[in-house]
Amino acid sequence: MIWVTDSPWSVTFNTYHQLATWLENTDLFTADELADVMYNNANRVYFKAADVAAAQAAEDPVAARFKKSH
């Protein structure tokens, strides 16, 4: 789950566990909606197959220079 809030002060009195699990303990979402919030939306946006393949094929020039010098 990617946690974003417009109330950053909430992390000053809630633990990460409380923030990450409170939705599971409410009836705000159906099981499918909760799966979207907790996983599917981020997976759809950030892990598109073409983007993952491009990242895997990319070469980090800093890492390449480091390997050559060590």
XYZ file of N, CA and C in Angstrom:
210
model
N 0.837 -1.166 0.000
C 0.000 0.000 0.000
C 0.890 1.239 0.000
N 0.541 2.190 -0.817
C 1.235 3.468 -0.838
C 0.419 4.413 0.032
N 1.018 4.896 1.091
C 0.291 5.715 2.057
C 0.522 7.186 1.765
N -0.544 7.888 1.484
C -0.479 9.326 1.247
C -1.602 9.968 2.057
N -1.302 11.090 2.652
C -2.323 11.776 3.432
C -2.153 13.283 3.314
N -3.254 13.989 3.416
C -3.173 15.446 3.485
C -3.161 15.888 4.948
N -3.021 14.927 5.837
C -2.930 15.205 7.276
C -1.677 14.544 7.837
N -0.507 15.051 7.483
C 0.728 14.378 7.913
C 0.893 14.304 9.418
N 0.191 15.139 10.153
C 0.264 15.092 11.608
C -0.235 13.767 12.153
N -1.036 13.029 11.359
C -1.586 11.764 11.863
C -0.497 10.753 12.187
N 0.649 10.862 11.527
C 1.724 9.908 11.814
C 2.441 10.229 13.117
N 2.072 11.307 13.756
C 2.717 11.637 15.027
C 2.066 10.928 16.208
N 0.877 10.369 15.999
C 0.237 9.667 17.114
C -0.302 8.293 16.741
N -0.139 7.872 15.497
C -0.515 6.527 15.078
C 0.744 5.772 14.675
N 0.768 4.475 14.955
C 1.892 3.661 14.490
C 1.686 3.326 13.021
N 2.745 2.885 12.361
C 2.606 2.466 10.962
C 1.594 1.329 10.868
N 1.672 0.383 11.781
C 0.741 -0.745 11.764
C -0.705 -0.258 11.849
N -0.972 0.687 12.719
C -2.329 1.220 12.841
C -2.767 1.887 11.542
N -1.886 2.670 10.950
C -2.235 3.360 9.710
C -2.423 2.377 8.558
N -1.621 1.329 8.529
C -1.675 0.380 7.421
C -2.834 -0.605 7.539
N -3.373 -0.794 8.733
C -4.407 -1.821 8.906
C -5.792 -1.291 9.256
N -5.928 -0.012 9.479
C -7.233 0.471 9.936
C -8.332 0.252 8.908
N -8.005 0.323 7.615
C -9.031 0.108 6.597
C -9.575 -1.315 6.623
N -8.711 -2.266 6.984
C -9.149 -3.662 7.060
C -10.174 -3.869 8.171
N -10.180 -2.990 9.139
C -11.059 -3.142 10.295
C -12.297 -2.260 10.229
N -12.574 -1.716 9.056
C -13.777 -0.903 8.870
C -14.633 -1.530 7.786
N -15.799 -0.993 7.577
C -16.656 -1.479 6.491
C -16.795 -0.414 5.399
N -15.745 0.384 5.232
C -15.773 1.440 4.215
C -15.762 0.881 2.799
N -15.063 -0.237 2.592
C -14.884 -0.796 1.257
C -15.342 -2.246 1.204
N -15.767 -2.666 0.012
C -15.992 -4.094 -0.206
C -14.623 -4.767 -0.273
N -14.600 -6.083 -0.281
C -13.327 -6.810 -0.365
C -12.580 -6.445 -1.648
N -13.293 -6.335 -2.765
C -12.649 -5.970 -4.035
C -12.112 -4.545 -4.004
N -12.870 -3.626 -3.431
C -12.403 -2.240 -3.324
C -11.181 -2.137 -2.416
N -11.184 -2.879 -1.326
C -10.038 -2.868 -0.425
C -8.805 -3.434 -1.123
N -8.980 -4.478 -1.924
C -7.859 -5.028 -2.694
C -7.313 -3.984 -3.659
N -8.193 -3.192 -4.255
C -7.731 -2.111 -5.132
C -6.907 -1.093 -4.353
N -7.420 -0.671 -3.203
C -6.724 0.327 -2.386
C -5.386 -0.208 -1.892
N -5.367 -1.441 -1.434
C -4.176 -2.000 -0.805
C -3.133 -2.492 -1.805
N -3.530 -2.803 -3.052
C -2.586 -3.431 -3.964
C -2.815 -3.094 -5.432
N -3.992 -3.366 -5.919
C -4.230 -3.340 -7.365
C -3.962 -1.994 -8.022
N -4.359 -0.890 -7.390
C -4.144 0.421 -8.008
C -2.661 0.718 -8.195
N -1.860 0.484 -7.171
C -0.415 0.723 -7.285
C 0.206 -0.226 -8.296
N -0.235 -1.466 -8.287
C 0.297 -2.433 -9.244
C -0.013 -1.997 -10.676
N -1.218 -1.516 -10.901
C -1.629 -1.073 -12.233
C -0.844 0.157 -12.684
N -0.608 1.093 -11.783
C 0.053 2.347 -12.134
C 1.570 2.199 -12.226
N 2.178 1.516 -11.274
C 3.637 1.512 -11.163
C 4.327 0.296 -11.760
N 3.606 -0.770 -12.039
C 4.271 -1.985 -12.479
C 3.731 -2.494 -13.809
N 3.577 -1.585 -14.775
C 3.163 -1.974 -16.117
C 4.274 -2.827 -16.722
N 3.906 -3.885 -17.422
C 4.884 -4.845 -17.945
C 5.967 -4.171 -18.782
N 5.588 -3.247 -19.648
C 6.580 -2.579 -20.505
C 7.548 -1.741 -19.673
N 7.048 -1.094 -18.640
C 7.911 -0.272 -17.787
C 8.865 -1.131 -16.962
N 8.374 -2.250 -16.456
C 9.227 -3.159 -15.688
C 10.320 -3.717 -16.589
N 9.964 -4.110 -17.812
C 10.952 -4.638 -18.755
C 12.002 -3.583 -19.088
N 11.581 -2.346 -19.279
C 12.530 -1.270 -19.582
C 13.473 -1.035 -18.409
N 12.961 -1.070 -17.206
C 13.812 -0.880 -16.026
C 14.807 -2.021 -15.883
N 14.367 -3.234 -16.172
C 15.268 -4.382 -16.078
C 16.353 -4.334 -17.149
N 16.037 -3.795 -18.311
C 17.005 -3.728 -19.408
C 17.945 -2.533 -19.287
N 17.583 -1.559 -18.484
C 18.389 -0.343 -18.350
C 19.688 -0.634 -17.610
N 20.706 0.149 -17.950
C 21.981 0.035 -17.251
C 22.242 1.328 -16.503
N 22.540 1.206 -15.251
C 22.852 2.353 -14.410
C 24.299 2.746 -14.680
N 24.556 3.928 -15.244
C 25.928 4.311 -15.573
C 26.823 4.427 -14.342
N 26.270 4.808 -13.217
C 27.065 4.906 -11.992
C 27.483 3.511 -11.540
N 26.555 2.579 -11.557
C 26.879 1.205 -11.167
C 27.887 0.599 -12.132
N 27.755 0.887 -13.418
C 28.693 0.356 -14.406
C 30.100 0.890 -14.153
N 30.232 2.180 -13.864
C 31.553 2.750 -13.561
C 32.121 2.153 -12.279
N 31.257 1.930 -11.299
C 31.706 1.347 -10.036
C 32.252 -0.061 -10.265
N 31.553 -0.851 -11.069
C 32.000 -2.220 -11.349
C 33.354 -2.219 -12.042
N 33.557 -1.281 -12.969
C 34.828 -1.210 -13.701
C 35.976 -0.805 -12.787
N 35.700 0.014 -11.796
C 36.781 0.523 -10.944
C 37.056 -0.369 -9.731
N 36.258 -1.386 -9.514
C 36.467 -2.249 -8.340
C 36.673 -3.679 -8.720
